[in-house]
Structures are given as structure tokens and as C-alpha cells.
Short mmCIF file of C-alpha atoms and ligand atoms in Angstrom, two decimals:
data_model
loop_
_atom_site.label_atom_id
_atom_site.label_comp_id
_atom_site.label_asym_id
_atom_site.label_seq_id
_atom_site.Cartn_x
_atom_site.Cartn_y
_atom_site.Cartn_z
CA MET Z 42 -14.71 24.27 -19.73
CA ARG Z 43 -15.51 22.77 -23.10
CA LYS Z 44 -16.82 19.77 -21.22
CA VAL Z 45 -20.07 19.16 -19.90
CA THR Z 46 -20.10 19.76 -16.15
CA ILE Z 47 -21.78 18.44 -13.35
CA ASP Z 48 -23.49 21.94 -13.17
CA ASP Z 49 -24.68 21.95 -16.77
CA LEU Z 50 -27.21 18.51 -15.96
CA HIS Z 51 -30.54 18.21 -14.44
CA LEU Z 52 -29.85 15.18 -11.93
CA LYS Z 53 -33.30 15.05 -9.94
CA GLY Z 54 -34.75 11.63 -10.23
CA LYS Z 55 -31.56 10.51 -12.24
CA LYS Z 56 -29.70 7.31 -11.15
CA VAL Z 57 -26.11 9.10 -11.45
CA LEU Z 58 -23.45 6.58 -12.10
CA VAL Z 59 -19.80 8.57 -10.97
CA ARG Z 60 -16.64 7.05 -11.72
CA VAL Z 61 -14.60 8.06 -8.40
CA ASP Z 62 -11.05 7.39 -7.50
CA PHE Z 63 -11.33 5.65 -3.92
CA ASN Z 64 -7.97 3.66 -4.70
CA VAL Z 65 -7.13 4.34 -1.16
CA PRO Z 66 -4.85 2.67 1.71
CA ILE Z 67 -6.45 0.26 3.83
CA GLU Z 68 -4.75 -1.14 6.75
CA SER Z 69 -6.90 -3.72 8.98
CA GLY Z 70 -10.13 -3.38 7.42
CA LYS Z 71 -9.64 0.63 7.61
CA VAL Z 72 -9.13 3.62 5.61
CA ALA Z 73 -5.67 4.48 6.56
CA ASP Z 74 -5.69 8.33 4.32
CA ASP Z 75 -8.93 9.52 3.14
CA THR Z 76 -7.57 11.89 1.10
CA ARG Z 77 -9.52 10.72 -2.30
CA ILE Z 78 -12.33 10.35 -0.29
CA ARG Z 79 -12.92 13.61 0.83
CA GLU Z 80 -11.77 15.24 -2.48
CA ALA Z 81 -14.70 13.81 -4.00
CA LEU Z 82 -17.21 14.74 -1.80
CA PRO Z 83 -18.15 17.96 -3.63
CA THR Z 84 -19.43 15.75 -6.52
CA ILE Z 85 -21.62 13.43 -4.38
CA ARG Z 86 -22.76 16.05 -1.93
CA LYS Z 87 -24.42 17.85 -5.55
CA ILE Z 88 -25.60 15.07 -6.53
CA ILE Z 89 -27.67 14.24 -2.85
CA ALA Z 90 -28.88 17.87 -2.83
CA ASP Z 91 -29.87 17.67 -6.43
CA GLY Z 92 -32.27 14.50 -5.66
CA GLY Z 93 -29.82 12.68 -7.98
CA LYS Z 94 -29.24 8.74 -7.44
CA ALA Z 95 -25.44 8.55 -6.48
CA ILE Z 96 -24.24 5.33 -7.94
CA LEU Z 97 -20.31 5.14 -7.20
CA MET Z 98 -17.72 3.09 -8.66
CA SER Z 99 -13.68 2.71 -8.76
CA HIS Z 100 -10.83 0.72 -8.17
CA LEU Z 101 -8.70 -0.20 -5.41
CA GLY Z 102 -5.43 -1.48 -6.00
CA ARG Z 103 -4.77 -4.57 -8.59
CA PRO Z 104 -6.18 -7.30 -8.11
CA LYS Z 105 -5.22 -10.31 -9.97
CA GLY Z 106 -9.04 -11.36 -11.42
CA GLY Z 107 -11.88 -12.10 -9.17
CA PHE Z 108 -13.02 -11.06 -6.20
CA ASP Z 109 -10.07 -10.74 -3.18
CA PRO Z 110 -11.47 -9.44 0.01
CA LYS Z 111 -8.01 -7.54 0.59
CA TYR Z 112 -9.39 -5.03 -2.32
CA SER Z 113 -12.98 -4.82 -1.51
CA LEU Z 114 -14.15 -0.98 -0.97
CA LYS Z 115 -16.53 -2.37 1.76
CA PRO Z 116 -14.32 -0.15 4.35
CA VAL Z 117 -14.48 2.87 2.36
CA ALA Z 118 -18.27 2.81 2.08
CA GLU Z 119 -18.22 2.59 6.01
CA HIS Z 120 -15.74 5.28 5.85
CA LEU Z 121 -17.69 7.32 3.46
CA SER Z 122 -20.87 7.00 5.28
CA THR Z 123 -18.91 8.96 8.06
CA LEU Z 124 -18.06 11.64 6.33
CA LEU Z 125 -21.28 12.05 4.56
CA GLY Z 126 -23.09 11.62 7.98
CA MET Z 127 -25.66 9.17 6.18
CA SER Z 128 -25.93 5.30 5.78
CA VAL Z 129 -24.13 4.76 2.01
CA LYS Z 130 -25.19 1.53 1.13
CA PHE Z 131 -22.48 -0.98 -0.64
CA ALA Z 132 -23.42 -3.93 -3.24
CA PRO Z 133 -20.88 -6.48 -3.66
CA ASP Z 134 -20.61 -6.37 -7.32
CA CYS Z 135 -20.43 -3.96 -9.60
CA VAL Z 136 -22.67 -5.57 -12.09
CA GLY Z 137 -25.34 -8.32 -12.15
CA ASP Z 138 -28.86 -8.59 -10.90
CA GLU Z 139 -28.42 -8.03 -7.15
CA VAL Z 140 -26.65 -4.98 -7.80
CA ARG Z 141 -29.37 -3.99 -10.53
CA LYS Z 142 -31.96 -4.86 -7.83
CA MET Z 143 -30.08 -2.36 -5.08
CA VAL Z 144 -29.86 0.40 -7.64
CA ASP Z 145 -33.90 0.14 -8.77
CA GLU Z 146 -34.35 0.57 -4.74
CA LEU Z 147 -32.27 3.71 -4.77
CA LYS Z 148 -34.34 7.16 -3.13
CA GLU Z 149 -33.96 10.23 -3.93
CA GLY Z 150 -30.54 11.64 -2.56
CA GLU Z 151 -29.12 8.22 -2.03
CA VAL Z 152 -25.47 7.25 -2.21
CA LEU Z 153 -24.25 3.30 -3.21
CA LEU Z 154 -20.92 2.31 -3.49
CA LEU Z 155 -20.61 -0.43 -5.95
CA GLU Z 156 -17.01 -3.31 -5.25
CA ASN Z 157 -14.25 -2.74 -6.68
CA VAL Z 158 -14.01 -2.99 -10.59
CA ARG Z 159 -11.21 -5.02 -11.30
CA PHE Z 160 -12.75 -7.66 -9.44
CA HIS Z 161 -13.69 -7.54 -13.63
CA PRO Z 162 -10.38 -8.83 -16.03
CA GLU Z 163 -12.99 -6.74 -18.12
CA GLU Z 164 -12.71 -3.45 -16.67
CA GLU Z 165 -8.96 -3.02 -17.57
CA LYS Z 166 -8.95 -4.55 -20.85
CA ASN Z 167 -11.88 -1.68 -21.77
CA ASP Z 168 -14.56 -4.31 -22.91
CA GLU Z 169 -17.03 -3.35 -24.50
CA ASN Z 170 -20.25 -5.36 -23.36
CA PHE Z 171 -19.10 -4.55 -19.16
CA ALA Z 172 -18.87 -1.67 -20.28
CA ARG Z 173 -22.48 -1.10 -21.42
CA GLU Z 174 -23.52 -3.28 -18.67
CA LEU Z 175 -22.10 -0.17 -16.37
CA ALA Z 176 -23.73 1.91 -18.64
CA SER Z 177 -26.95 -0.21 -18.29
CA LEU Z 178 -27.45 0.69 -14.52
CA ALA Z 179 -27.86 4.46 -14.79
CA ASP Z 180 -29.10 8.10 -16.84
CA VAL Z 181 -26.17 9.62 -16.27
CA TYR Z 182 -22.63 9.32 -16.31
CA VAL Z 183 -20.11 11.85 -14.36
CA ASN Z 184 -16.12 10.95 -14.35
CA ASP Z 185 -14.75 12.30 -11.39
CA ALA Z 186 -11.99 10.34 -10.79
CA PHE Z 187 -8.96 12.23 -12.36
CA GLY Z 188 -6.12 9.94 -11.11
CA SER Z 189 -7.50 7.37 -13.27
CA ALA Z 190 -8.19 9.41 -16.62
CA HIS Z 191 -5.20 8.10 -18.31
CA ARG Z 192 -5.97 4.73 -18.49
CA ALA Z 193 -9.06 4.01 -21.06
CA HIS Z 194 -10.31 1.64 -18.91
CA ALA Z 195 -14.40 0.15 -19.06
CA SER Z 196 -15.16 2.70 -15.52
CA THR Z 197 -13.01 5.77 -16.72
CA GLU Z 198 -13.87 5.46 -20.86
CA GLY Z 199 -15.82 2.84 -22.44
CA VAL Z 200 -19.24 3.35 -20.39
CA ALA Z 201 -19.40 7.00 -21.56
CA ARG Z 202 -19.97 5.70 -24.94
CA PHE Z 203 -23.18 4.18 -23.93
CA LEU Z 204 -24.91 6.95 -21.92
CA LYS Z 205 -26.24 10.09 -23.80
CA GLU Z 206 -25.89 12.56 -20.79
CA THR Z 207 -21.87 12.77 -19.42
CA ALA Z 208 -19.91 15.03 -17.54
CA ILE Z 209 -17.21 15.68 -15.55
CA GLY Z 210 -17.36 16.25 -11.40
CA TYR Z 211 -16.30 19.10 -9.78
CA LEU Z 212 -12.30 17.46 -8.91
CA MET Z 213 -12.19 16.64 -12.25
CA GLN Z 214 -13.08 20.09 -13.07
CA LYS Z 215 -10.69 21.69 -10.44
CA GLU Z 216 -7.93 19.63 -11.34
CA ILE Z 217 -8.46 20.56 -15.47
CA GLU Z 218 -8.83 24.00 -15.14
CA TYR Z 219 -5.26 24.30 -12.80
CA LEU Z 220 -3.08 21.97 -15.05
CA SER Z 221 -4.55 24.09 -17.85
CA LYS Z 222 -3.18 27.24 -17.09
CA ALA Z 223 0.01 25.28 -16.63
CA THR Z 224 -0.06 24.85 -20.56
CA SER Z 225 -2.59 27.59 -22.24
CA ASN Z 226 -1.39 31.19 -21.74
CA LEU Z 227 1.03 30.28 -18.66
CA GLU Z 228 2.78 33.07 -17.72
CA LYS Z 229 6.43 32.49 -17.79
CA PRO Z 230 9.19 31.69 -17.33
CA TYR Z 231 7.84 28.72 -16.44
CA VAL Z 232 9.45 26.10 -14.17
CA ALA Z 233 9.43 22.16 -13.85
CA ILE Z 234 10.84 20.26 -11.09
CA LEU Z 235 11.15 16.55 -11.07
CA GLY Z 236 12.73 14.36 -8.51
CA GLY Z 237 11.62 11.18 -6.98
CA ALA Z 238 12.51 7.73 -7.96
CA LYS Z 239 10.59 6.22 -11.36
CA VAL Z 240 12.98 7.34 -13.22
CA SER Z 241 12.35 5.08 -16.28
CA ASP Z 242 8.28 6.52 -16.17
CA LYS Z 243 9.11 10.54 -16.08
CA ILE Z 244 12.92 11.25 -18.36
CA GLN Z 245 10.25 10.61 -21.02
CA VAL Z 246 8.24 14.29 -19.68
CA ILE Z 247 11.35 16.01 -19.46
CA LYS Z 248 12.24 15.24 -23.23
CA ASN Z 249 8.32 16.23 -23.90
CA LEU Z 250 8.29 19.20 -21.70
CA ILE Z 251 11.58 20.72 -23.18
CA ASP Z 252 10.00 23.07 -25.75
CA LYS Z 253 7.78 24.19 -23.22
CA VAL Z 254 9.95 24.89 -20.05
CA ASP Z 255 12.49 27.85 -19.20
CA ALA Z 256 14.38 25.67 -16.57
CA PHE Z 257 14.13 22.12 -14.85
CA LEU Z 258 15.41 21.91 -11.75
CA ILE Z 259 16.00 18.07 -11.08
CA GLY Z 260 16.62 16.37 -7.89
CA GLY Z 261 15.78 13.12 -5.79
CA GLY Z 262 16.88 9.92 -7.78
CA MET Z 263 16.20 11.61 -11.18
CA ALA Z 264 19.21 13.68 -10.64
CA ASN Z 265 21.84 10.71 -10.08
CA THR Z 266 20.89 9.47 -13.32
CA PHE Z 267 21.73 12.81 -15.24
CA LEU Z 268 24.62 12.99 -13.09
CA LYS Z 269 26.26 9.78 -13.74
CA ALA Z 270 25.64 10.77 -17.37
CA LYS Z 271 28.07 13.68 -17.27
CA GLY Z 272 30.40 11.55 -15.60
CA TYR Z 273 30.03 11.79 -11.87
CA GLU Z 274 30.96 9.03 -9.17
CA VAL Z 275 27.34 8.47 -7.63
CA GLY Z 276 28.70 5.47 -5.73
CA LYS Z 277 25.48 3.48 -4.88
CA SER Z 278 22.46 5.57 -5.39
CA LEU Z 279 19.69 4.96 -7.37
CA VAL Z 280 20.41 4.99 -10.75
CA GLU Z 281 18.64 4.04 -14.17
CA GLU Z 282 21.66 2.44 -16.21
CA ASP Z 283 19.36 1.82 -19.20
CA LYS Z 284 18.45 5.66 -19.10
CA ILE Z 285 21.88 7.16 -19.04
CA GLU Z 286 21.82 7.39 -22.80
CA LEU Z 287 18.27 9.12 -22.80
CA ALA Z 288 20.32 11.30 -20.04
CA LYS Z 289 23.03 12.68 -22.16
CA GLU Z 290 20.76 13.37 -25.16
CA ILE Z 291 18.63 15.60 -22.92
CA LEU Z 292 21.83 17.41 -20.95
CA ASP Z 293 23.08 18.19 -24.95
CA GLU Z 294 18.83 19.29 -26.00
CA ALA Z 295 18.81 21.62 -23.28
CA GLU Z 296 22.41 23.03 -23.86
CA GLU Z 297 21.67 24.15 -27.44
CA LYS Z 298 18.24 25.02 -26.68
CA LYS Z 299 19.38 27.17 -24.06
CA VAL Z 300 17.00 25.70 -21.84
CA THR Z 301 18.09 26.21 -18.42
CA PHE Z 302 19.38 22.79 -16.64
CA LEU Z 303 20.10 22.86 -13.08
CA LEU Z 304 21.50 19.36 -11.08
CA PRO Z 305 22.38 18.94 -7.77
CA VAL Z 306 25.98 20.84 -7.35
CA ASP Z 307 25.77 19.55 -3.56
CA CYS Z 308 23.76 16.49 -2.14
CA VAL Z 309 23.60 14.78 1.10
CA ILE Z 310 25.11 11.49 1.33
CA ALA Z 311 24.40 8.39 3.62
CA ASN Z 312 26.39 4.92 4.00
CA LYS Z 313 22.80 3.20 3.74
CA PHE Z 314 19.64 3.52 3.21
CA ALA Z 315 18.30 4.06 6.29
CA ASN Z 316 17.27 6.91 8.28
CA ASP Z 317 20.39 5.70 10.86
CA ALA Z 318 22.55 5.64 8.49
CA GLU Z 319 25.69 8.06 8.82
CA PHE Z 320 25.42 10.88 6.46
CA GLU Z 321 27.36 13.87 4.98
CA VAL Z 322 26.83 17.03 2.88
CA VAL Z 323 29.34 17.04 0.07
CA ALA Z 324 29.66 18.43 -3.25
CA VAL Z 325 29.11 15.82 -6.26
CA ASP Z 326 32.02 15.50 -7.52
CA LYS Z 327 32.80 14.11 -3.97
CA VAL Z 328 30.46 11.52 -3.40
CA LYS Z 329 31.98 8.04 -1.89
CA PRO Z 330 32.08 4.84 -4.09
CA ASP Z 331 30.18 2.99 -1.07
CA TRP Z 332 28.05 5.50 -0.30
CA MET Z 333 24.83 6.85 -1.55
CA ILE Z 334 22.98 10.04 -2.44
CA LEU Z 335 19.86 10.54 -0.57
CA ASP Z 336 19.05 14.09 -0.86
CA ILE Z 337 19.68 17.36 -2.39
CA GLY Z 338 22.12 19.64 -0.17
CA PRO Z 339 21.39 23.28 1.09
CA GLU Z 340 24.22 25.09 -2.04
CA THR Z 341 21.75 23.36 -4.26
CA VAL Z 342 18.43 24.50 -2.76
CA LYS Z 343 19.95 28.01 -2.80
CA ARG Z 344 20.25 27.47 -6.28
CA PHE Z 345 17.14 26.45 -7.01
CA GLY Z 346 15.31 29.11 -5.09
CA GLU Z 347 16.80 31.56 -7.06
CA VAL Z 348 15.71 30.23 -9.84
CA LEU Z 349 11.83 29.96 -8.13
CA GLU Z 350 12.02 33.25 -7.00
CA ASN Z 351 11.85 34.75 -10.59
CA ALA Z 352 9.14 32.10 -11.72
CA LYS Z 353 5.55 32.68 -12.66
CA THR Z 354 4.55 29.02 -13.01
CA ILE Z 355 6.08 26.05 -11.39
CA VAL Z 356 5.19 22.41 -11.74
CA TRP Z 357 6.68 19.88 -9.15
CA ASN Z 358 6.81 16.04 -9.57
CA GLY Z 359 8.95 14.13 -7.50
CA PRO Z 360 10.35 14.49 -4.03
CA MET Z 361 13.82 16.10 -3.56
CA GLY Z 362 14.91 13.33 -1.63
CA VAL Z 363 14.43 10.39 0.61
CA PHE Z 364 11.63 12.63 2.80
CA GLU Z 365 10.13 9.43 4.53
CA PHE Z 366 13.27 9.40 6.64
CA GLU Z 367 13.72 12.40 8.49
CA ASN Z 368 17.82 13.09 8.13
CA PHE Z 369 16.99 12.60 4.19
CA ALA Z 370 13.89 15.30 4.16
CA LYS Z 371 15.17 18.57 4.50
CA GLY Z 372 15.56 19.39 0.47
CA THR Z 373 12.30 18.46 -0.18
CA PHE Z 374 10.51 20.10 2.70
CA GLU Z 375 12.96 23.33 1.94
CA ILE Z 376 12.00 23.40 -2.16
CA ALA Z 377 8.15 23.08 -0.35
CA LYS Z 378 8.57 26.48 1.62
CA ILE Z 379 10.13 27.94 -1.26
CA LEU Z 380 7.30 27.41 -3.30
CA ALA Z 381 4.81 28.65 -0.42
CA GLU Z 382 6.84 31.81 -0.56
CA VAL Z 383 6.30 32.44 -4.43
CA THR Z 384 2.91 31.15 -4.16
CA LYS Z 385 2.06 34.02 -2.10
CA LYS Z 386 3.54 36.60 -4.95
CA GLY Z 387 1.39 35.45 -7.11
CA ALA Z 388 2.90 32.58 -8.90
CA ILE Z 389 1.06 30.05 -10.05
CA THR Z 390 2.28 26.56 -8.08
CA ILE Z 391 0.71 23.04 -8.92
CA VAL Z 392 2.37 19.66 -7.37
CA GLY Z 393 1.52 16.20 -8.89
CA GLY Z 394 2.18 12.64 -7.98
CA GLY Z 395 1.35 10.31 -4.64
CA ASP Z 396 4.56 10.88 -2.70
CA SER Z 397 5.21 14.54 -3.80
CA ALA Z 398 1.20 15.49 -2.11
CA SER Z 399 2.38 13.42 0.63
CA ALA Z 400 5.66 15.20 1.35
CA ILE Z 401 3.96 18.85 0.69
CA SER Z 402 1.05 17.71 3.27
CA LYS Z 403 4.08 16.52 5.83
CA ALA Z 404 5.26 19.62 5.42
CA GLY Z 405 2.61 21.23 6.74
CA LEU Z 406 2.23 23.22 2.93
CA ALA Z 407 -0.61 21.61 0.62
CA ASN Z 408 -2.74 24.64 1.47
CA SER Z 409 -0.17 26.72 0.61
CA VAL Z 410 0.61 26.06 -2.72
CA SER Z 411 -1.97 27.04 -5.66
CA HIS Z 412 -3.27 23.05 -6.59
CA VAL Z 413 -2.18 19.58 -5.20
CA SER Z 414 -3.01 17.40 -7.91
CA THR Z 415 -4.12 13.90 -7.11
CA GLY Z 416 -2.79 12.69 -10.15
CA GLY Z 417 0.82 11.93 -10.63
CA GLY Z 418 0.65 10.16 -14.09
CA ALA Z 419 -2.40 11.85 -15.42
CA SER Z 420 -0.86 15.13 -14.33
CA LEU Z 421 2.45 14.42 -16.30
CA GLU Z 422 0.87 13.48 -19.32
CA PHE Z 423 -1.65 16.71 -18.83
CA LEU Z 424 1.64 18.65 -18.78
CA GLU Z 425 3.15 17.01 -21.55
CA GLY Z 426 -0.06 17.78 -23.86
CA LYS Z 427 -1.36 14.56 -24.10
CA VAL Z 428 -5.08 14.21 -24.17
CA LEU Z 429 -6.70 12.09 -21.22
CA PRO Z 430 -9.14 9.02 -22.65
CA GLY Z 431 -10.89 9.99 -19.41
CA VAL Z 432 -11.70 13.72 -20.32
CA ALA Z 433 -12.26 13.24 -23.79
CA ALA Z 434 -14.49 10.43 -23.81
CA ILE Z 435 -16.65 13.16 -21.75
CA ARG Z 436 -19.06 15.46 -24.15
CA ASP Z 437 -18.63 18.61 -25.21
CA LYS Z 438 -20.26 21.57 -24.55
P1 LIG I 191 5.46 10.18 -6.87
O1 LIG I 191 4.38 9.69 -5.83
O2 LIG I 191 5.64 12.20 -6.46
O3 LIG I 191 4.77 10.89 -8.54
P2 LIG I 191 7.30 8.99 -7.34
O4 LIG I 191 7.02 7.94 -6.80
O5 LIG I 191 8.32 9.39 -8.30
O6 LIG I 191 7.15 10.34 -7.00
O7 LIG I 191 9.31 9.39 -6.25
C1 LIG I 191 8.86 9.12 -4.68
C2 LIG I 191 10.05 8.52 -3.82
O8 LIG I 191 11.27 8.49 -4.76
C3 LIG I 191 9.67 8.68 -2.67
O9 LIG I 191 9.59 7.51 -2.10
C4 LIG I 191 11.44 8.79 -2.04
O10 LIG I 191 11.97 8.27 -1.30
C5 LIG I 191 12.19 8.48 -3.30
N1 LIG I 191 12.97 9.16 -3.55
C6 LIG I 191 13.42 10.47 -3.98
N2 LIG I 191 14.86 10.74 -3.89
C7 LIG I 191 15.81 9.71 -3.90
C8 LIG I 191 16.99 8.96 -3.61
N3 LIG I 191 17.77 10.44 -3.82
N4 LIG I 191 17.21 8.07 -3.76
C9 LIG I 191 16.34 6.89 -4.10
N5 LIG I 191 15.16 7.46 -3.89
C10 LIG I 191 14.56 8.50 -3.82
MG1 LIG I 192 4.86 7.63 -5.74
#
């Protein structure tokens, strides 16, 4: 690892400003899923153990400028107290005199969580003065927010310019280590499984990965746009019409470059978008005009499985179907099982994306793959070979 890590720093007595990703779902004033908070614990515990003063900052949701109790990090401070088994202080803002006073009163081994950085529009503008103000609270800056590292904001990028000592935290380190394996010195065959619903965000990724991977397995909503591009009837399935041309280009390019490109050969179709919809397994050329594709079929799982059997590196982003509905979760869960099997046999398997991560834990297999990335957009940009601004901002060793 070329970047300075938290292990390289002397933290005792220092004010350590840590960008964490506490962008968690809040329901009736309580943290509904604390995965991201738990992922940040090793870094926080390290600072406490070394006698540093931990000042944590994060964004939560997309508030429209200014304070909004809906997006307050206060419930997170309470939850973090429980997880750490100690009191966590909470600042009503992330900059200003009151916050400075709270920081100055912090003792060694104590933890202070600052209020949502996005209550200041300057955060997303990466405003220089705002970044400087954040930096002025601390001696050291640690970035442990992998999920936000693809964004150049004040708390993820700008702030690093104003502190001499910068480092990445353990979560960031873990993410980069696993994802680096997938981009450099990776063992082939390298297979990318792509699905999900954010077709326009991700279809470009396929193009950018085409010279790197040996095979693409396309399922989920992503597959429908390709099926339509090939002239199949897809009925009322989720399709991004304005990406059909790009899909055609990709299909041609894959053929020309002899990259294996598998689309579903059968699928589960439904008469409406609901778990209690009527459903049927049909070949892809038998989709009924008024129905929609909500999952990949068993023959597709089998064919994808044959490619995955021999793969040495596998990257998966985007569920194979609407896994939130029990009747359409099978394709996703079957692929998750195959990934768990090939991981046992030594393949490196990486699952990225919020919904993909939640699907793999729903399948009970989150611990059976090599790595579940906390970052969706960040992991994909990394795999494309792009430099993440939040990582670039940290000094090299
Ligand atoms: P991630 O969060 O892992 O990056 P996305 O957000 O792109 O993945 O996509 C996840 C969503 O895609 C899920 O909510 C799932 O229901 C949906 N999805 C998967 N397959 C289909 C499909 N065939 N039609 C409609 N939605 C789908
Ligand atoms: Mg998602």
C-alpha cells in the first residue's frame, strides 16, 4: 500500500479528524442498519487505544442546504455509543465556535461526532474556506469513507490539503487492497457480473472494462436493454431506451474482441411489478408483450455457473433480479451460492453496491465471498481504473 495508513501515524494526544461513511438508513429516529457504522469501528478503536482524540465527520442523505432534523447524525452518535460501550459526544454542527470548544475539551481516548457536513452547501462544492475550517479542528486527517471516495468534496478531499499528516483508515485500506487485486496482477479468467437497475450509471462501466475482463455475465434490469438491442420482445420490462445504441456498440465490440458476453437465455416474467404477481419461466424469445422480466431463469443460472466455475477473479455489481420480492430472488441467490462455492476453491470474489451487498447478506453469504465492498459507485470507478479523489488526496508513503 503506497498510501500512509493509520498504522504509520503517532496518534497519542493528537486531534484526529476522521471522515467516516455514516450514511445509514434512519427510521423513526433510530439507526435501521448499522453495517457502515460497524465497518468503521476498527479505525475508531485504534484511535481510542492509541490515546488520540477522535473527531468523526460524515454526511447523511441529501439535505437541501441548512439544518434538517431528518438528516441529523444524532441517532448515529447514540448508536455508536452502544457499539463502543462508551459515551460518544455529539456536536450540533461541524464547524464554528461551539464545535471548536467541544474539540478543545476532548480528552485522550474520547470520541466526538460532528453534525452532518452536508448541512453546509460548501461541503459538496469542495469550498476551500470550509475545508480549511474543518482542517483547523485537528492535527491529523484520516479518510475511512470508501463509499464517498469517488467524490471530491470538502470532507473527503479538500480538507486533506490543509493538514500535514493524512492517512487512510482500516476500512479504506481493506477496500483498496481487495479491489487492487481485481485490477492489477489479477488471476484470470476475470469475470464481471453486472445487473441491477441503474443501467445508465453502469453501462459505461461495461465499455470501460471490456479490455480487462474475459467474460461478462449480464442479468437484472441491465440485461433487458441488451435483449432489446438484440431485437427481443421485452414487454414492459425496465429498459433504458436511450442506451440501446450503446448496448449495440458494446455487443459488437465484445464480439470483435472475443470477450464472452452472456445474456439471459431464459427468465422469470411477471404480469405486474409485485411479489404476488403471476409468474412464469420462459425462454427469452417468449416474453409476453404485457409482462415484465423480473429475474433470470434456471438455464441462465446454469450457463453463468459454467463460466464462474473456471473463473479466478469475479466482480459482481447489481442483483440478477428483483430480489426484494421472494418470488424473484432466486436468480440472485443462486449466483450468490455459486460465488460462495468458487471462493472456497480459491477464486477472489468481490461484491459491490448497496443493493448487491444487501442481497448477499440476505442470502446469508456475506462472509463466504472474499470481499463485500461498502461502495457501489466507488468500487466501480476503482475497477475501471479511475483514481478516486478521496484516496488521491492522502499522502503517499
Ligand atoms: P447496487 O445497489 O448493488 O449498485 P442497483 O442499485 O443498480 O444495484 O440495482 C438494484 C436494484 O435493481 C434492486 O432494487 C433490484 O430490485 C433491481 N432489479 C434487478 N433486476 C431487475 C429487473 N429485472 N427489473 C427491475 N428491477 C430490477
Ligand atoms: Mg442501489
